[in-house]
Short mmCIF file of C-alpha atoms in Angstrom, two decimals:
data_model
loop_
_atom_site.label_atom_id
_atom_site.label_comp_id
_atom_site.label_asym_id
_atom_site.label_seq_id
_atom_site.Cartn_x
_atom_site.Cartn_y
_atom_site.Cartn_z
CA MET A 19 56.34 91.20 94.21
CA ARG A 20 58.12 87.93 94.97
CA LYS A 21 61.66 87.99 96.32
CA VAL A 22 64.45 86.76 94.04
CA ALA A 23 67.27 84.55 95.33
CA VAL A 24 70.60 83.75 93.71
CA THR A 25 71.03 80.00 94.02
CA GLY A 26 73.72 79.21 91.44
CA LEU A 27 76.96 80.80 90.21
CA GLY A 28 79.03 80.10 87.10
CA LEU A 29 82.10 81.91 85.82
CA VAL A 30 84.51 81.33 82.93
CA SER A 31 87.18 84.03 82.89
CA PRO A 32 90.84 84.96 82.48
CA MET A 33 91.09 84.45 86.26
CA GLY A 34 89.99 80.83 86.13
CA LEU A 35 87.72 78.33 84.41
CA ASP A 36 85.18 78.28 87.23
CA ALA A 37 84.00 80.56 90.02
CA PRO A 38 86.10 79.08 92.88
CA SER A 39 89.32 79.26 90.81
CA ALA A 40 88.62 82.86 89.86
CA TRP A 41 87.96 83.76 93.50
CA THR A 42 91.28 82.22 94.56
CA ASN A 43 93.15 84.36 92.03
CA LEU A 44 91.19 87.45 93.06
CA GLN A 45 92.24 86.78 96.65
CA ARG A 46 95.86 86.65 95.53
CA GLY A 47 95.58 89.80 93.43
CA HIS A 48 96.76 87.93 90.33
CA SER A 49 96.32 89.42 86.88
CA GLY A 50 94.78 87.36 84.08
CA ILE A 51 96.19 89.63 81.37
CA ARG A 52 98.87 88.25 79.04
CA THR A 53 100.26 88.65 75.54
CA ILE A 54 97.92 87.13 72.95
CA PRO A 55 99.45 83.96 71.43
CA ASP A 56 100.23 84.98 67.86
CA PRO A 57 102.73 82.70 66.09
CA GLU A 58 101.86 84.15 62.67
CA GLY A 59 102.30 87.77 63.75
CA ALA A 60 98.75 88.75 62.72
CA TYR A 61 98.40 91.16 65.65
CA ASP A 62 101.65 92.99 64.88
CA VAL A 63 99.85 95.56 62.75
CA ILE A 64 97.58 96.81 65.56
CA SER A 65 98.49 98.84 68.62
CA SER A 66 97.40 96.40 71.34
CA ARG A 67 98.54 92.79 71.55
CA ILE A 68 97.46 91.93 75.09
CA ALA A 69 94.19 90.52 76.42
CA GLY A 70 92.48 88.50 79.10
CA CYS A 71 91.81 85.35 77.13
CA VAL A 72 90.23 82.32 78.76
CA TRP A 73 93.56 80.63 79.31
CA ASP A 74 93.80 76.83 79.17
CA PHE A 75 90.18 76.45 78.06
CA ASP A 76 89.88 73.15 76.17
CA PRO A 77 86.65 73.02 74.15
CA LEU A 78 87.01 69.27 73.54
CA SER A 79 86.80 68.61 77.27
CA HIS A 80 83.25 70.01 77.17
CA PHE A 81 81.94 69.48 73.63
CA SER A 82 82.14 66.99 70.78
CA LYS A 83 83.72 67.96 67.45
CA LYS A 84 80.24 67.97 65.95
CA GLU A 85 79.00 70.43 68.58
CA LEU A 86 81.98 72.72 68.06
CA LYS A 87 80.92 73.29 64.45
CA ARG A 88 77.80 74.95 65.86
CA TYR A 89 79.26 76.81 68.84
CA ASP A 90 81.22 80.03 68.48
CA PRO A 91 83.54 80.52 71.51
CA PHE A 92 81.10 83.00 73.07
CA VAL A 93 78.50 80.21 73.13
CA GLN A 94 81.00 77.70 74.52
CA TYR A 95 81.88 79.94 77.46
CA ALA A 96 78.24 80.57 78.33
CA MET A 97 77.29 76.91 78.18
CA VAL A 98 80.14 75.92 80.50
CA ALA A 99 79.29 78.75 82.93
CA ALA A 100 75.59 77.84 82.79
CA GLN A 101 76.37 74.21 83.58
CA GLU A 102 78.48 75.29 86.57
CA ALA A 103 75.66 77.53 87.76
CA MET A 104 73.15 74.68 87.46
CA VAL A 105 75.36 72.33 89.48
CA SER A 106 75.94 75.11 92.01
CA ALA A 107 72.16 75.46 92.31
CA SER A 108 71.74 71.67 92.76
CA LEU A 109 69.72 71.47 89.55
CA THR A 110 70.08 69.00 86.71
CA ASP A 111 69.29 69.24 83.01
CA HIS A 112 65.62 68.44 82.29
CA ASP A 113 65.07 68.35 86.07
CA ASP A 114 61.73 66.62 86.73
CA SER A 115 61.38 68.47 90.05
CA LEU A 116 60.82 71.73 88.13
CA ASP A 117 57.94 73.02 86.06
CA LEU A 118 60.10 73.55 82.96
CA ASN A 119 57.45 75.82 81.42
CA ARG A 120 58.18 78.27 84.25
CA CYS A 121 61.97 78.16 83.82
CA GLY A 122 63.72 80.44 81.33
CA VAL A 123 67.04 81.59 79.90
CA VAL A 124 68.29 85.10 79.15
CA ILE A 125 72.01 85.39 78.41
CA GLY A 126 73.22 88.48 76.57
CA SER A 127 76.32 89.51 74.66
CA GLY A 128 77.72 92.74 73.29
CA ILE A 129 78.99 91.52 69.92
CA GLY A 130 78.25 87.79 69.80
CA GLY A 131 79.80 85.40 67.28
CA LEU A 132 82.60 87.65 66.10
CA SER A 133 85.07 84.79 65.60
CA CYS A 134 82.59 82.97 63.40
CA ILE A 135 81.96 86.15 61.39
CA GLN A 136 85.70 86.78 61.01
CA ASN A 137 86.50 83.23 59.89
CA GLU A 138 83.58 82.83 57.50
CA THR A 139 84.16 86.25 55.93
CA LYS A 140 87.75 85.19 55.26
CA LYS A 141 86.43 82.11 53.43
CA PHE A 142 83.99 84.30 51.50
CA TYR A 143 86.70 86.56 50.09
CA LEU A 144 89.67 84.20 49.81
CA GLN A 145 87.89 81.04 48.68
CA SER A 146 84.28 81.18 47.49
CA PRO A 147 80.81 82.05 48.82
CA ASP A 148 79.81 78.41 48.45
CA ARG A 149 82.48 77.44 51.00
CA LEU A 150 80.62 79.06 53.88
CA SER A 151 79.59 76.82 56.75
CA PRO A 152 75.86 75.99 56.95
CA PHE A 153 76.20 76.93 60.62
CA PHE A 154 77.55 80.43 59.86
CA ILE A 155 74.32 82.33 60.51
CA PRO A 156 73.01 80.41 63.55
CA ALA A 157 76.49 80.20 65.10
CA SER A 158 76.95 83.98 64.98
CA LEU A 159 73.51 85.04 66.23
CA ILE A 160 73.59 86.39 69.78
CA ASN A 161 70.27 84.85 70.82
CA MET A 162 71.54 81.37 69.97
CA VAL A 163 73.47 81.31 73.24
CA SER A 164 70.19 81.31 75.17
CA GLY A 165 68.74 78.91 72.63
CA PHE A 166 71.50 76.36 73.11
CA VAL A 167 71.31 76.62 76.92
CA SER A 168 67.54 76.12 76.67
CA LEU A 169 68.06 73.02 74.52
CA LYS A 170 70.58 71.65 77.01
CA THR A 171 68.54 72.30 80.16
CA GLY A 172 65.05 71.75 78.77
CA PHE A 173 63.89 75.13 80.10
CA LYS A 174 60.77 76.07 78.12
CA GLY A 175 59.93 79.51 79.53
CA PRO A 176 61.33 82.83 78.22
CA ASN A 177 64.27 82.28 75.88
CA LEU A 178 66.00 85.43 74.60
CA SER A 179 69.16 87.51 74.65
CA LEU A 180 69.60 91.17 75.50
CA VAL A 181 72.19 93.32 73.73
CA SER A 182 73.30 96.52 75.44
CA ALA A 183 77.08 96.62 74.99
CA CYS A 184 78.93 96.40 78.31
CA ALA A 185 75.67 96.39 80.29
CA SER A 186 74.27 93.29 78.51
CA GLY A 187 74.97 90.89 81.38
CA SER A 188 73.56 93.18 84.04
CA HIS A 189 70.43 93.96 82.03
CA SER A 190 69.91 90.23 81.50
CA ILE A 191 69.98 89.63 85.25
CA MET A 192 67.46 92.45 85.75
CA TYR A 193 65.09 91.07 83.13
CA ALA A 194 65.32 87.60 84.66
CA ALA A 195 64.64 88.99 88.13
CA GLN A 196 61.54 90.78 86.82
CA GLN A 197 60.18 87.53 85.36
CA ILE A 198 60.39 85.96 88.82
CA GLU A 199 59.20 88.99 90.78
CA THR A 200 56.02 89.24 88.74
CA GLY A 201 55.23 85.53 89.05
CA LEU A 202 55.80 84.62 85.41
CA CYS A 203 58.71 82.27 86.16
CA ASP A 204 60.16 80.31 89.07
CA VAL A 205 63.74 79.82 87.84
CA MET A 206 65.89 81.77 85.36
CA ILE A 207 69.40 81.15 84.02
CA CYS A 208 70.84 84.54 83.16
CA GLY A 209 74.05 86.44 82.50
CA GLY A 210 76.42 87.50 79.75
CA THR A 211 79.15 86.12 77.51
CA GLU A 212 81.77 87.42 75.08
CA HIS A 213 84.73 86.47 72.92
CA GLY A 214 86.20 89.68 71.53
CA SER A 215 89.94 89.02 71.63
CA ASN A 216 90.01 87.72 68.06
CA LEU A 217 91.79 89.86 65.48
CA LEU A 218 88.60 91.52 64.22
CA GLY A 219 87.48 92.59 67.69
CA MET A 220 90.91 93.78 68.77
CA SER A 221 91.40 95.71 65.53
CA GLY A 222 88.04 97.44 65.90
CA PHE A 223 88.69 98.66 69.42
CA ALA A 224 92.29 99.57 68.52
CA ALA A 225 90.89 101.77 65.74
CA LEU A 226 88.82 103.54 68.42
CA ARG A 227 92.07 104.06 70.38
CA ALA A 228 90.29 102.54 73.37
CA LEU A 229 92.81 99.81 74.23
CA SER A 230 95.89 99.91 76.42
CA THR A 231 99.12 99.71 74.45
CA ARG A 232 101.27 98.66 77.40
CA ASN A 233 102.30 95.58 75.43
CA GLU A 234 105.57 94.99 77.26
CA GLU A 235 103.89 94.84 80.68
CA PRO A 236 100.54 93.10 80.15
CA GLN A 237 99.87 92.40 83.83
CA LEU A 238 100.30 96.10 84.62
CA ALA A 239 98.17 97.35 81.72
CA SER A 240 94.71 97.47 83.31
CA ARG A 241 94.98 100.20 85.95
CA PRO A 242 91.63 101.81 86.81
CA TRP A 243 91.84 105.31 88.30
CA ASP A 244 95.65 105.39 88.05
CA LYS A 245 97.15 108.50 86.48
CA ASP A 246 99.14 106.34 84.04
CA ARG A 247 96.17 104.40 82.64
CA ASP A 248 95.99 104.45 78.85
CA GLY A 249 92.94 102.38 77.92
CA PHE A 250 91.13 99.16 78.73
CA VAL A 251 92.28 95.59 78.17
CA MET A 252 90.02 93.33 76.11
CA SER A 253 88.89 90.14 77.83
CA ASP A 254 86.76 87.08 77.19
CA GLY A 255 84.51 84.85 79.26
CA ALA A 256 81.04 84.39 80.68
CA GLY A 257 79.22 84.99 83.93
CA VAL A 258 75.97 83.15 84.64
CA VAL A 259 73.69 83.02 87.68
CA VAL A 260 70.63 80.98 88.53
CA LEU A 261 67.86 83.18 89.93
CA GLU A 262 64.91 81.66 91.72
CA ASP A 263 61.79 82.63 93.58
CA LEU A 264 62.91 82.73 97.22
CA ASP A 265 60.05 80.55 98.47
CA HIS A 266 60.63 78.08 95.63
CA ALA A 267 64.33 77.89 96.56
CA ARG A 268 63.55 77.35 100.23
CA ARG A 269 61.04 74.59 99.52
CA ARG A 270 63.66 72.55 97.68
CA GLY A 271 66.40 73.33 100.22
CA ALA A 272 68.62 75.25 97.81
CA ASN A 273 71.72 77.10 98.94
CA ILE A 274 70.98 80.84 98.78
CA TYR A 275 74.02 82.98 97.95
CA ALA A 276 72.25 86.35 97.91
CA ILE A 277 69.02 88.23 97.28
CA VAL A 278 68.53 90.51 94.27
CA SER A 279 67.35 93.46 96.29
CA GLY A 280 67.54 96.28 93.75
CA TYR A 281 68.38 97.33 90.22
CA GLY A 282 68.29 100.45 88.10
CA MET A 283 68.63 101.48 84.47
CA SER A 284 69.14 104.80 82.72
CA ALA A 285 70.34 106.45 79.51
CA ASP A 286 72.92 109.20 79.26
CA ALA A 287 71.36 110.63 76.06
CA HIS A 288 74.68 112.41 75.65
CA HIS A 289 77.28 110.78 73.35
CA MET A 290 77.89 107.63 71.31
CA THR A 291 80.71 106.32 73.51
CA GLN A 292 81.44 108.78 76.34
CA PRO A 293 79.49 109.65 79.51
CA SER A 294 78.64 113.23 80.34
CA ASP A 295 81.20 115.03 82.50
CA ASP A 296 78.77 115.33 85.43
CA GLY A 297 77.96 111.59 85.49
CA ASP A 298 74.23 112.29 85.34
CA GLY A 299 73.29 108.93 83.80
CA ALA A 300 75.27 106.95 86.37
CA VAL A 301 73.79 109.04 89.18
CA ARG A 302 70.22 108.33 88.10
CA CYS A 303 70.97 104.65 87.56
CA MET A 304 72.48 104.09 91.03
CA GLN A 305 69.71 106.11 92.67
CA ALA A 306 67.06 104.05 90.85
CA ALA A 307 68.64 100.85 92.20
CA LEU A 308 68.62 102.22 95.75
CA ASP A 309 65.00 103.29 95.35
CA LYS A 310 64.01 99.86 94.04
CA ALA A 311 65.76 98.23 97.00
CA GLN A 312 64.21 100.78 99.41
CA MET A 313 67.68 101.34 100.81
CA SER A 314 69.50 104.38 102.08
CA PRO A 315 73.01 104.95 100.70
CA ASP A 316 74.67 103.99 103.99
CA GLU A 317 73.31 100.44 103.67
CA ILE A 318 75.75 99.70 100.81
CA GLY A 319 79.15 98.48 101.97
CA TYR A 320 80.95 97.84 98.69
CA ILE A 321 80.65 98.96 95.06
CA ASN A 322 82.10 96.85 92.27
CA ALA A 323 82.71 99.71 89.87
CA HIS A 324 82.50 99.70 86.10
CA ALA A 325 85.89 101.47 85.93
CA THR A 326 87.61 100.10 82.82
CA SER A 327 90.97 101.96 82.93
CA THR A 328 90.03 104.57 80.33
CA PRO A 329 91.07 108.21 80.81
CA VAL A 330 87.54 109.66 80.57
CA GLY A 331 85.25 107.01 82.08
CA ASP A 332 87.29 106.48 85.22
CA GLN A 333 86.98 110.15 86.15
CA VAL A 334 83.19 110.25 85.92
CA GLU A 335 82.17 107.25 88.04
CA PRO A 336 83.74 108.47 91.33
CA LEU A 337 82.03 111.83 90.81
CA ALA A 338 78.69 110.08 90.34
CA ILE A 339 79.25 107.94 93.45
CA LYS A 340 79.92 111.07 95.51
CA LYS A 341 76.69 112.66 94.27
CA VAL A 342 74.60 109.61 95.18
CA PHE A 343 76.29 108.62 98.44
CA SER A 344 77.34 112.04 99.75
CA ASP A 345 79.53 111.68 102.88
CA HIS A 346 79.07 107.90 102.90
CA ALA A 347 81.03 107.74 99.62
CA TYR A 348 84.21 108.05 101.66
CA GLN A 349 83.16 105.19 103.96
CA LEU A 350 82.54 102.80 101.06
CA CYS A 351 84.94 100.29 99.61
CA VAL A 352 84.98 100.79 95.82
CA SER A 353 87.10 98.55 93.60
CA SER A 354 87.47 97.55 89.97
CA THR A 355 88.18 93.88 89.42
CA LYS A 356 88.82 94.73 85.76
CA SER A 357 92.30 95.58 87.01
CA MET A 358 92.79 91.80 87.19
CA HIS A 359 90.48 90.26 84.58
CA GLY A 360 90.21 93.10 82.07
CA HIS A 361 87.03 94.24 80.33
CA MET A 362 84.78 91.36 79.29
CA LEU A 363 82.40 93.65 77.34
CA GLY A 364 78.94 92.02 77.21
CA ALA A 365 79.99 89.51 79.87
CA ALA A 366 81.40 92.16 82.22
CA GLY A 367 78.23 92.99 84.16
CA ALA A 368 77.35 89.35 84.76
CA ALA A 369 80.91 88.27 85.60
CA GLU A 370 81.21 91.16 88.03
CA ALA A 371 77.82 90.28 89.50
CA VAL A 372 79.17 86.79 90.23
CA ILE A 373 82.31 88.34 91.77
CA SER A 374 80.18 90.76 93.82
CA ILE A 375 78.07 87.89 95.14
CA MET A 376 81.19 85.90 96.03
CA SER A 377 82.54 88.99 97.79
CA LEU A 378 79.33 89.33 99.77
CA HIS A 379 79.27 85.60 100.55
CA ASN A 380 82.91 85.57 101.69
CA GLN A 381 82.79 89.01 103.35
CA ALA A 382 85.91 90.15 101.51
CA VAL A 383 86.42 92.92 98.96
CA PRO A 384 88.62 92.27 95.89
CA ALA A 385 91.41 94.76 95.31
CA THR A 386 92.11 97.23 92.54
CA ILE A 387 95.59 96.16 91.55
CA ASN A 388 97.99 98.46 89.65
CA LEU A 389 96.56 101.54 91.38
CA ASP A 390 99.81 103.26 92.34
CA THR A 391 98.97 106.95 91.97
CA PRO A 392 95.27 107.87 91.71
CA SER A 393 94.54 110.63 89.23
CA GLU A 394 93.08 113.94 90.38
CA GLY A 395 89.52 113.62 91.69
CA CYS A 396 89.84 109.86 92.21
CA ASP A 397 89.97 110.05 95.99
CA LEU A 398 87.65 107.29 97.23
CA ASP A 399 88.76 104.10 98.99
CA PHE A 400 89.59 102.03 95.92
CA VAL A 401 91.05 99.11 97.93
CA PRO A 402 94.46 99.28 96.24
CA HIS A 403 96.63 96.21 95.70
CA THR A 404 95.28 93.84 98.39
CA MET A 405 91.92 92.16 99.11
CA ARG A 406 90.34 93.37 102.32
CA ASP A 407 88.07 91.61 104.82
CA LEU A 408 84.85 93.56 105.33
CA SER A 409 81.66 92.86 107.23
CA TYR A 410 78.79 94.23 105.14
CA ASN A 411 75.26 93.34 104.04
CA SER A 412 74.75 94.75 100.53
CA VAL A 413 76.88 95.24 97.42
CA MET A 414 76.28 97.41 94.35
CA SER A 415 77.63 96.53 90.90
CA ASN A 416 77.79 99.09 88.06
CA SER A 417 77.90 98.53 84.30
CA PHE A 418 77.93 101.33 81.73
CA GLY A 419 78.00 100.78 77.96
CA PHE A 420 78.37 102.38 74.54
CA GLY A 421 75.21 104.16 73.49
CA GLY A 422 74.91 105.71 76.95
CA THR A 423 73.26 102.67 78.52
CA ASN A 424 73.65 102.19 82.28
CA ALA A 425 72.83 99.34 84.66
CA THR A 426 73.19 98.95 88.44
CA LEU A 427 72.52 95.82 90.48
CA ILE A 428 72.25 95.48 94.28
CA PHE A 429 72.68 92.14 96.01
CA SER A 430 72.12 91.55 99.72
CA ARG A 431 72.87 88.78 102.19
CA PRO A 432 69.94 86.38 102.58
#
């Protein structure tokens, strides 16, 4: 099995429009959660009116008006993040130094072109079916995000998208790593993207009573493990990494941010939206990642937790960590950066993978802000309020999604 290097990073998020900007705001402990701009009062009828939008994102600075007819926002975010990752990896579009047949794209999403679906459905009912855009179907398909990145870069290898709710980005990175490990590809662009803060997405999750309703204090709303948490905060964005065969990366003198040293997957087989009380699925997923990496628990220094700020989910993950890591659980740093950027759904796993790699690269652990009073049983070192310097060699990142799907990634210093 070939070793897999991370050679490029791209991030579009509520914390910043690129990876370095996001890292600066993570260092400062700044929240990217605000009130959703709503001059027409459309959001007034639902319980949550706050989100982590991609603030100050100007599509026309990246795309022509013609292109924007084809690109739902979830595609726009991924294409910008993919371009940043390519530049970070010192690669160019249609790069003649690469065998493009051995380069692929796998970028997932949880719900895809929801804005396109919302807007075109409105036309369908309020105007006429013949007013629908000819780009309606292709613009809303999840796999088109990988298709458009493939068209842009010229990558002719695997081209697909994985859909597994909040684990989509993490599963995409795993699939890409497997393509390289087994010798099928040399380079893969992979990650996740989402734009769910439109009215349709917010209304759907509000109907589930999953969202925080702390509308008067948006920056305090996402509070993983805190006893006063009342739900997650919807967020948008994309996280993309370039993975590469380690030897291939070394031959071309690429900068190596990290090694993909392990990953694990599991199913809860328990409930449509909630994990089992004993955290069995998360336990098996984290253990599988450690087994794949051939690591003992005490080799992990930091866990970027899935913790979304929901009453049920936040209780289960610390329990699962204690079962896997035993006494070492209390020596770990465990934080949830969702406290600052909110829950990016299908982009969450990939965005948090980028953050985990930046943490490893900079030897600093992002904080869990808004954690004032941990709820009962949440007694690990959650790095409250302030980023902490830490010397460590490997980081674990967890992503758990609706349908009982679980994903764990482990990255190590090169």
